[in-house]
Short mmCIF file of C-alpha atoms in Angstrom, two decimals:
data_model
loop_
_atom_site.label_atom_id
_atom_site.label_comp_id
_atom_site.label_asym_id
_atom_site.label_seq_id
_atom_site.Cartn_x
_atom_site.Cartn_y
_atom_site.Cartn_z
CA UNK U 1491 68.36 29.59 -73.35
CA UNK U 1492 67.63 33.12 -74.07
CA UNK U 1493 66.44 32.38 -77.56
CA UNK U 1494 64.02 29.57 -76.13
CA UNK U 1495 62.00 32.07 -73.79
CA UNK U 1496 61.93 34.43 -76.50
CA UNK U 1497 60.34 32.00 -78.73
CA UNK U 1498 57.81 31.08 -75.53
CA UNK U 1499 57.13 34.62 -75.22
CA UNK U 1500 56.55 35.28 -79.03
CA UNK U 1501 54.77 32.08 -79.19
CA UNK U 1502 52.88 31.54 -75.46
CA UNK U 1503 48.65 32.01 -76.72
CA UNK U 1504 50.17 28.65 -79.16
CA UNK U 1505 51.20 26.50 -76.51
CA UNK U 1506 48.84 27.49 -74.18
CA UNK U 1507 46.28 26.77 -76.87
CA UNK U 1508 48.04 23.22 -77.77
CA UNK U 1509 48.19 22.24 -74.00
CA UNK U 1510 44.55 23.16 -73.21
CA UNK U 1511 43.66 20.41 -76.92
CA UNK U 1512 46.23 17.98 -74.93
CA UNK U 1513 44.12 18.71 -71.65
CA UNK U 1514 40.94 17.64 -73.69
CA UNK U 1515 41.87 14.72 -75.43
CA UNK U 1516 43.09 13.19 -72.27
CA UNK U 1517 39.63 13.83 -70.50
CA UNK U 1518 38.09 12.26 -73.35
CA UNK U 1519 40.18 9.22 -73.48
CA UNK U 1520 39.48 8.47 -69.91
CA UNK U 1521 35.71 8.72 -69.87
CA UNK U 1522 35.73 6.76 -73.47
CA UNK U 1523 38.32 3.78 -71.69
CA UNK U 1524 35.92 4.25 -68.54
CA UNK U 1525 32.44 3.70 -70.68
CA UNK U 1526 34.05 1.18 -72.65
CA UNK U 1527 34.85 -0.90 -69.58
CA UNK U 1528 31.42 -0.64 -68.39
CA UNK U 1529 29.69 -1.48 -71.14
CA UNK U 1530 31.78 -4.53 -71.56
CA UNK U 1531 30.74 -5.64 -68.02
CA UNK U 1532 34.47 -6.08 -67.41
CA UNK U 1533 34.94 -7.39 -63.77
CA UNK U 1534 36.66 -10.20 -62.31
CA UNK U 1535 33.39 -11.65 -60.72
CA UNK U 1536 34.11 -14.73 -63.38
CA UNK U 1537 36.34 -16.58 -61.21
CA UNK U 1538 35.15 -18.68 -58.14
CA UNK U 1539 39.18 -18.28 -57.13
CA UNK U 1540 39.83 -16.30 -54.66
CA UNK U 1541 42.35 -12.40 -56.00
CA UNK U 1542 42.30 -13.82 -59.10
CA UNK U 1543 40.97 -10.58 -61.40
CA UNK U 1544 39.61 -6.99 -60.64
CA UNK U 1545 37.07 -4.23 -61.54
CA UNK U 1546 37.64 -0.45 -62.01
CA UNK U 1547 34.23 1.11 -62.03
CA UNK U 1548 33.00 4.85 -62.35
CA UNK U 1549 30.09 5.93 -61.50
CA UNK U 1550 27.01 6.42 -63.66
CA UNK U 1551 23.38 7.70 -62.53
CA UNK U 1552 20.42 4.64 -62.60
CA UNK U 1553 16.91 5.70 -62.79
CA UNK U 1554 15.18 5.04 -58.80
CA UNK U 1555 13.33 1.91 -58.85
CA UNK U 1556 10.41 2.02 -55.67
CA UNK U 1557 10.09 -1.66 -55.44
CA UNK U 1558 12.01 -3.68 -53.34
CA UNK U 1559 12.01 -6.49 -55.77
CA UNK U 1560 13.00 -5.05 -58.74
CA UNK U 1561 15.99 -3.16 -57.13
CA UNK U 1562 17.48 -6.40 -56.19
CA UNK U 1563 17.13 -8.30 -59.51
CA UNK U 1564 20.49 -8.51 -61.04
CA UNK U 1565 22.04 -10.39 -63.33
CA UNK U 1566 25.59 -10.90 -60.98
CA UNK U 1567 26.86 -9.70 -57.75
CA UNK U 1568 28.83 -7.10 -59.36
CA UNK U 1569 26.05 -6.19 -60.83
CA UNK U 1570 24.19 -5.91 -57.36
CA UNK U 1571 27.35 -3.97 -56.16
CA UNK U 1572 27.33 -1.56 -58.56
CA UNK U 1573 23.91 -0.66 -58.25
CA UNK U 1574 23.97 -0.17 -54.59
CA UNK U 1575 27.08 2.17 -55.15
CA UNK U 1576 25.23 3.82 -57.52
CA UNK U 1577 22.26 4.34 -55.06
CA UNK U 1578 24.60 5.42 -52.00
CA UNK U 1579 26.18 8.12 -54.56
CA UNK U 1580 23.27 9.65 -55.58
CA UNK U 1581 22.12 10.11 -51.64
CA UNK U 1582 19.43 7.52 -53.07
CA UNK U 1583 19.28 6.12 -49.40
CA UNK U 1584 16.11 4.73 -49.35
CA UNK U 1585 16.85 2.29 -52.27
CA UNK U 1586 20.41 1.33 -51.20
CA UNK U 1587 19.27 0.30 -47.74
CA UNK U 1588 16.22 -2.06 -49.30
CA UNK U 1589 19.12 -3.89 -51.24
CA UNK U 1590 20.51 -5.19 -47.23
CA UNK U 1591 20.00 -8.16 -45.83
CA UNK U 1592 17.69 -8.46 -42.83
CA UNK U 1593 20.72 -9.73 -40.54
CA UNK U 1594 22.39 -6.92 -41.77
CA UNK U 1595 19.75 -4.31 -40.89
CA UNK U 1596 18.89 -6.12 -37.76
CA UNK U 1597 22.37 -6.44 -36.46
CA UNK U 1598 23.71 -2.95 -37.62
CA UNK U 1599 21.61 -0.84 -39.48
CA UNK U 1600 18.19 -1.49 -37.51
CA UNK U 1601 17.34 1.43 -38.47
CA UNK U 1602 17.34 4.14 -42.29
CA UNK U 1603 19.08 6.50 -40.26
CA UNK U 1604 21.41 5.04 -38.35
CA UNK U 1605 22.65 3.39 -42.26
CA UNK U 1606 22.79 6.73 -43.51
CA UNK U 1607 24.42 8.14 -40.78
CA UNK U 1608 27.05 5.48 -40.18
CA UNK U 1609 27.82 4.21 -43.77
CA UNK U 1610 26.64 6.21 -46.30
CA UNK U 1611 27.39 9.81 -44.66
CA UNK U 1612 31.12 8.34 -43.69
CA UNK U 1613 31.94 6.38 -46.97
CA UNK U 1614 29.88 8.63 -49.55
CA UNK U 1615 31.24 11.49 -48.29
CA UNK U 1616 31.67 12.82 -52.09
CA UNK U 1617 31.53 11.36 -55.44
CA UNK U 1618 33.17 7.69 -55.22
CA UNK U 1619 34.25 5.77 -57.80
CA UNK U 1620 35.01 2.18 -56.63
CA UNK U 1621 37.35 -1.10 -57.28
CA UNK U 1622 35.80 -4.83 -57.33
CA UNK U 1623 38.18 -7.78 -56.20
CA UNK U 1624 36.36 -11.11 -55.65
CA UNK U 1625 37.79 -11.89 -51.89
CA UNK U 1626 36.03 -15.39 -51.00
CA UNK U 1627 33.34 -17.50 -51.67
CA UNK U 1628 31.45 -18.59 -48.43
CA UNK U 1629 29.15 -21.28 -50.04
CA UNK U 1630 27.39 -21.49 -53.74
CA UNK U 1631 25.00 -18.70 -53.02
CA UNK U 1632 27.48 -16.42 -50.66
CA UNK U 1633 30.32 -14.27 -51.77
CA UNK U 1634 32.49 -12.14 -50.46
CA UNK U 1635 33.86 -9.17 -52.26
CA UNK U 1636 36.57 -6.36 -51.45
CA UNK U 1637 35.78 -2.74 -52.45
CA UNK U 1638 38.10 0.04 -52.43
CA UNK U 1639 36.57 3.53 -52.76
CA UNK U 1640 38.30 6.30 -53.96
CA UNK U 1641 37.68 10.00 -55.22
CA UNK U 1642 36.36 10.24 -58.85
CA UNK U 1643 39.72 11.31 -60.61
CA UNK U 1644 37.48 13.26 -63.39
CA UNK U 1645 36.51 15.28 -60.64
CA UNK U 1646 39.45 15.65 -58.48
CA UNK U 1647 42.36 15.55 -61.17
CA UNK U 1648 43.91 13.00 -59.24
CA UNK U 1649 44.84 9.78 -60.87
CA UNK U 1650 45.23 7.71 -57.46
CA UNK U 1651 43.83 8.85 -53.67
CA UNK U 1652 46.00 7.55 -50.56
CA UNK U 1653 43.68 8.00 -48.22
CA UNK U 1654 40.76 5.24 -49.76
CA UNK U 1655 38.19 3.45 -48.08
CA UNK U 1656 37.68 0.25 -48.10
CA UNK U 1657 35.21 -2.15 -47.55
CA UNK U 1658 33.98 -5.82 -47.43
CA UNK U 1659 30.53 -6.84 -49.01
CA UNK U 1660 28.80 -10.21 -48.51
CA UNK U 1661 26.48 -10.89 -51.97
CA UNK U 1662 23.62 -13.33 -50.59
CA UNK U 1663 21.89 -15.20 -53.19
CA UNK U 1664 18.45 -16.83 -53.31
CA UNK U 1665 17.18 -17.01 -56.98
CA UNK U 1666 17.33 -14.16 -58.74
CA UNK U 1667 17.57 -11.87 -55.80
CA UNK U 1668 20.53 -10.74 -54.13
CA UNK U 1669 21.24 -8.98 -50.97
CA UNK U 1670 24.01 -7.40 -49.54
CA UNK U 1671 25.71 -7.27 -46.05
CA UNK U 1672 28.29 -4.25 -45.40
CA UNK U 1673 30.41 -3.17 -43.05
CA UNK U 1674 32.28 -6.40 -43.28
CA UNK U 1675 29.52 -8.18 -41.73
CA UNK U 1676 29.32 -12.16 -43.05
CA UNK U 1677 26.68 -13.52 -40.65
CA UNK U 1678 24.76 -13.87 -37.36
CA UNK U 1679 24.80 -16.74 -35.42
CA UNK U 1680 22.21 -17.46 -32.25
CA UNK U 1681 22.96 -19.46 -29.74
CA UNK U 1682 21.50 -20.96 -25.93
CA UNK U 1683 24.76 -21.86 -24.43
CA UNK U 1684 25.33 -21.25 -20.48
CA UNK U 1685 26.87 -21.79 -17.52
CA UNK U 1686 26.35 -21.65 -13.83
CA UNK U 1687 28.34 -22.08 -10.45
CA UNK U 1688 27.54 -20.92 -6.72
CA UNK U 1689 28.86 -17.27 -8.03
CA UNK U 1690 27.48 -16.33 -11.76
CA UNK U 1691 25.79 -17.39 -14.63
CA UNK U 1692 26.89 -16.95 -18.28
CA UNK U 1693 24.30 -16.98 -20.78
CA UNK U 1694 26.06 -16.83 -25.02
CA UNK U 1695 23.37 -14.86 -27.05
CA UNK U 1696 24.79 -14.91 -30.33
CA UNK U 1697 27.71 -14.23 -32.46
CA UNK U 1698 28.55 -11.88 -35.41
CA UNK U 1699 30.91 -13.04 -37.71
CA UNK U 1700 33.31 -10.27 -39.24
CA UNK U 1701 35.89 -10.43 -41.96
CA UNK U 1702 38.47 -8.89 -39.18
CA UNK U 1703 36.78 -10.31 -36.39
CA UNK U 1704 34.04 -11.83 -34.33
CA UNK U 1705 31.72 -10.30 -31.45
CA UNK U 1706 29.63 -12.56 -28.99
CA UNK U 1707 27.20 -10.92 -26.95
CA UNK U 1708 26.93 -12.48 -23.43
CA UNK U 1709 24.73 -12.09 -20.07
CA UNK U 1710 26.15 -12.01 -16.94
CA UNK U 1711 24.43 -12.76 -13.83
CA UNK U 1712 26.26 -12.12 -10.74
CA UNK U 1713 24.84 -14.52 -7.37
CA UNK U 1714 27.21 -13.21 -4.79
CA UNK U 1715 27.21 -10.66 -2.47
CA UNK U 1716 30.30 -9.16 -3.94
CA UNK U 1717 31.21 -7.62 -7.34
CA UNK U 1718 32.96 -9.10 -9.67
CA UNK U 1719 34.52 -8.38 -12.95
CA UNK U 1720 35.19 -11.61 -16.36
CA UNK U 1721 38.99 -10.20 -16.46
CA UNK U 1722 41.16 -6.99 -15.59
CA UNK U 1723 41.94 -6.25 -19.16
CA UNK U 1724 45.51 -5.79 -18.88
CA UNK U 1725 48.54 -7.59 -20.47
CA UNK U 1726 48.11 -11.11 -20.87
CA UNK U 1727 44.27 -11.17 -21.12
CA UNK U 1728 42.88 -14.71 -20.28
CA UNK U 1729 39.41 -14.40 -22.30
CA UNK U 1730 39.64 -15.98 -25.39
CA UNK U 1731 37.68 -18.58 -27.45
CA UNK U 1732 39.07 -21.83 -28.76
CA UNK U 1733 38.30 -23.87 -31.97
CA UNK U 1734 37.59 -27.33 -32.36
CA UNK U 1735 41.71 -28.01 -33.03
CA UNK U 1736 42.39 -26.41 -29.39
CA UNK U 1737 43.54 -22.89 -31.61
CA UNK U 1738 42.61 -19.93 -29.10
CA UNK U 1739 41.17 -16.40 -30.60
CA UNK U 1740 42.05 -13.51 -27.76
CA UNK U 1741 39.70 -10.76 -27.00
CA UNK U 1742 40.75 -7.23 -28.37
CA UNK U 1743 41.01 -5.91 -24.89
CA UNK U 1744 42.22 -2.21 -26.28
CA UNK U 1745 38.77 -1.66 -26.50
CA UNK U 1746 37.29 -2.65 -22.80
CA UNK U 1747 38.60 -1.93 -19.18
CA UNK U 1748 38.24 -3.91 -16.01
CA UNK U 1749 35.02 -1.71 -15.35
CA UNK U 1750 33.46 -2.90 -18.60
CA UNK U 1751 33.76 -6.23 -17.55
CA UNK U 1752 32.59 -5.54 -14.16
CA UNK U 1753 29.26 -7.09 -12.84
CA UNK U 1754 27.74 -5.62 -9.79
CA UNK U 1755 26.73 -7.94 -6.31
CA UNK U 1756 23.47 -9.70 -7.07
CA UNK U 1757 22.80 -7.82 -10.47
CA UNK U 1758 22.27 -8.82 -14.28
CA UNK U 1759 24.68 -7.34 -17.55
CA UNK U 1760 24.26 -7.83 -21.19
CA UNK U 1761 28.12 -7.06 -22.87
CA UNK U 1762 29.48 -8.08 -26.17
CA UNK U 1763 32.68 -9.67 -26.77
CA UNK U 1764 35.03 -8.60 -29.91
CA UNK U 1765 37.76 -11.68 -30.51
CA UNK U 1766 40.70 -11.17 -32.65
CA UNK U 1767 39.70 -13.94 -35.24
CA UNK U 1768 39.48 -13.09 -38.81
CA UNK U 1769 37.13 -14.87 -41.02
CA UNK U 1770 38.27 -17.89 -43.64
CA UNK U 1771 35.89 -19.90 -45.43
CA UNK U 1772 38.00 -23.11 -43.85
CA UNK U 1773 37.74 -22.10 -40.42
CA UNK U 1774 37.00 -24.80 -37.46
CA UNK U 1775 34.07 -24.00 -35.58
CA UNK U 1776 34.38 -22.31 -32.66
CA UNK U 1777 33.86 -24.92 -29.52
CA UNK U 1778 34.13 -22.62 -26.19
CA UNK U 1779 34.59 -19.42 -24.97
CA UNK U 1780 36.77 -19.44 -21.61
CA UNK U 1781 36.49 -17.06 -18.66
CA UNK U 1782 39.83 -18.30 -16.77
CA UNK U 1783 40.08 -15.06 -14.65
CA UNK U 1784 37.14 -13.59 -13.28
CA UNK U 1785 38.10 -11.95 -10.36
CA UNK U 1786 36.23 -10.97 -7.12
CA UNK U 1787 36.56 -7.30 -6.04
CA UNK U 1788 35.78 -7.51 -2.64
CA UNK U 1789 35.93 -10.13 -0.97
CA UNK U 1790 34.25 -8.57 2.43
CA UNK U 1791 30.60 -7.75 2.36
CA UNK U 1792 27.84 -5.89 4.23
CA UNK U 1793 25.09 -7.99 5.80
CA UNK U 1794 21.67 -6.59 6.64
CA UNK U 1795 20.62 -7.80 10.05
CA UNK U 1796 16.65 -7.11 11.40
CA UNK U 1797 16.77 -6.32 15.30
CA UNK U 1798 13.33 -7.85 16.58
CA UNK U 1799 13.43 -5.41 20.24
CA UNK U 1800 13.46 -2.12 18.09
CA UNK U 1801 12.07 -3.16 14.75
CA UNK U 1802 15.94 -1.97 13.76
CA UNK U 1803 17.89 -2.15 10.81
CA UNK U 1804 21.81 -2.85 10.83
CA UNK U 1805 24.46 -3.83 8.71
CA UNK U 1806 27.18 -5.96 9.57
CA UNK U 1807 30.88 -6.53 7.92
CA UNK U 1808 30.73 -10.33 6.58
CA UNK U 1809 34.23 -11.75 5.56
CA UNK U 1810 33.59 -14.02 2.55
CA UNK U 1811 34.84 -17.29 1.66
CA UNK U 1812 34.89 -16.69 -2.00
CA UNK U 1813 37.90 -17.61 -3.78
CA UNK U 1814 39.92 -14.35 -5.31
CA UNK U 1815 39.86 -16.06 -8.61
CA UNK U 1816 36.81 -17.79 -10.35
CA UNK U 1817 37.34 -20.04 -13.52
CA UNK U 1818 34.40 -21.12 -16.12
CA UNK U 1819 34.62 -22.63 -19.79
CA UNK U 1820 31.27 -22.82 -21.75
CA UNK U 1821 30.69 -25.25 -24.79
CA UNK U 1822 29.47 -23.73 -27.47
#
C-alpha cells in the first residue's frame, strides 16, 4: 500500500497527464458518434408503427431563414422537429413560432410573446439536446411524435438528466410544408350544440383535443332568479362526457371549485371544461356532455315590487318552486 502512494507521489504530473488524454478522447468520441448520427439522418421516423425506433439528437446552429415558406420546407417531420429545436435553442423565436400551426397559435400561442414566455422560456431554459420517438399517426398527413428534452451532456458532464422535459408534437402535412402543434395540442374542434330548459341554457363552443386530455369551452346562461352552479366539485363529480359506446370521460375537478362552476341569477358565463380522456387515434367520437347535477343555491329570491301611491320601490322575499337539483344532457 505504502509502496503504491509512493509510486503516485513520484509519478502524479504522469497520471494526471494520462487522465486529462483519457478526458479528451472521450469528448471527442462523443461529438464524432453524435455528428455521425446526424449526418446519417438516423431517426426512427421510418416506421408508420407506433414505439417502434428512436432518435438521439444534439444540437447544431442553422443559419435564420426570414421567410415563412422556406423555414417550413423539410424533407421529414424529424426534419421539421429538429429545425424548430434548433430555432427555440438559439432564442431564434421569431422563426420557431412561424413553423406553428394556426390552431396552434390561435388556441395557445395567439400571441409571439405569450409562445416565448410559456414554451420556449420554460422548456429552453438552457442548451437542450432532445430524443425523437414516433408516438402515433393521426391520419396520412398527421403525426404525432414524443420528445424528451434533456441538458446537453457536453455541457453539463452528465451522461443522463432526471429531471427532463417532455413533450408531444403534432407534424401537420400539406405538400411540402409542415407545421407543428406543441404543447401536446392535436386539434380544435368547433361546434353549435345547445340546450335550453325554463332555468339555463348551454351553448358547446368548441373542443381542444390533448394527448392527456380534452377541454370544451361552454356558455352558460342562467334564466332564473336564483344562482346556480353545473356541479359542487367534490367527490363523485357527475360532469362527464360519454362516447358513442356509452364509455364516460370525468372532468378533472382538482382544478375547479363549486364557485367556478357557479352562474349568477339572470347572468351569462363563458368556462372551459378539462375531461380526463387521453387521446388514441381509435377513439369513438364523443356523443354528449352531461350536466346531471346542477344545483340551485338559493332557492328563495328577492322580488322588486313598484308601489303606484308613492312612486316606491320594495323588495319582497319570493319562495321558489325550483327544484334543488337540475339535470341536462346535450348531443354533441
Amino acid at each position: 500500500m505504502f509502496k503504491f502512494l509512493g509510486y503516485f507521489k513520484d509519478s502524479r504530473k504522469k497520471i494526471i497527464i494520462v487522465l486529462v488524454c483519457i478526458l479528451v478522447i472521450i469528448y471527442a468520441l462523443i461529438k464524432l458518434f453524435n455528428y455521425a448520427k446526424k449526418e446519417e439522418g438516423y431517426s426512427e421516423g421510418n416506421s408508420s408503427s407506433s414505439n417502434d425506433t428512436t432518435a438521439i439528437v444534439t444540437n447544431s446552429n442553422e443559419n435564420n431563414d426570414n421567410n415563412d415558406n422556406n423555414l417550413v420546407k423539410v424533407d421529414t417531420s424529424e426534419d421539421a422537429i429538429k429545425k424548430f429545436v434548433n430555432f427555440c435553442n438559439s432564442g431564434n423565436v421569431k422563426d420557431a413560432y412561424k413553423m406553428l400551426t394556426s390552431e396552434c397559435k390561435e388556441s395557445l400561442y395567439n400571441t409571439e410573446e405569450k409562445f416565448s414566455n410559456n414554451y420556449v422560456k420554460k422548456i429552453f431554459d438552457k442548451e437542450r439536446s432532445y430524443q425523437i420517438v414516433k408516438w402515433s399517426n393521426i391520419n396520412e398527413n398527421c403525426e404525432v411524435y414524443k420528445i424528451t428534452f434533456s441538458e446537453d451532456p457536453i455541457i453539463s458532464g452528465k451522461l443522463s438528466e432526471n429531471n427532463g422535459k417532455q413533450d408531444y408534437i403534432s407534424i401537420i402535412r400539406d405538400s411540402e410544408t409542415y407545421k407543428l402543434s406543441v404543447s401536446g395540442f392535436i386539434k380544435k374542434e368547433n361546434m353549435t350544440s345547445e340546450k335550453k330548459n325554463n332555468y339555463l341554457q348551454i351553448n358547446v363552443l368548441n373542443r381542444l383535443v390533448f394527448v392527456d386530455y380534452e377541454l370544451y369551452t361552454i356558455k352558460v346562461k342562467n334564466i332564473i332568479n336564483v344562482d346556480f352552479t353545473l356541479d359542487d366539485m367534490k367527490d363523485n363529480t357527475k360532469i362527464y362526457v360519454e362516447d358513442s359506446d356509452g364509455t364516460k370521460f370525468k372532468i378533472i375537478n382538482d382544478e375547479y371549485t363549486s364557485e367556478t362552476t357557479r352562474v349568477p341569477n339572470d347572468k351569462e358565463k363563458e368556462m372551459t371544461l378539462k375531461f380526463d380522456r387521453k387521446y388514441t387515434s381509435d377513439n369513438k367520437n364523443i356523443s354528449k356532455i352531461v350536466f346531471s347535477r346542477i344545483s340551485i343555491l338559493n332557492r328563495n329570491y328577492y322580488q322588486e315590487v313598484y308601489n303606484t301611491v308613492d312612486n316606491s320601490v320594495n323588495y319582497e322575499e319570493k319562495m321558489s318552486t325550483y327544484p334543488a337539483i337540475l339535470n341536462m344532457e346535450i348531443n354533441l
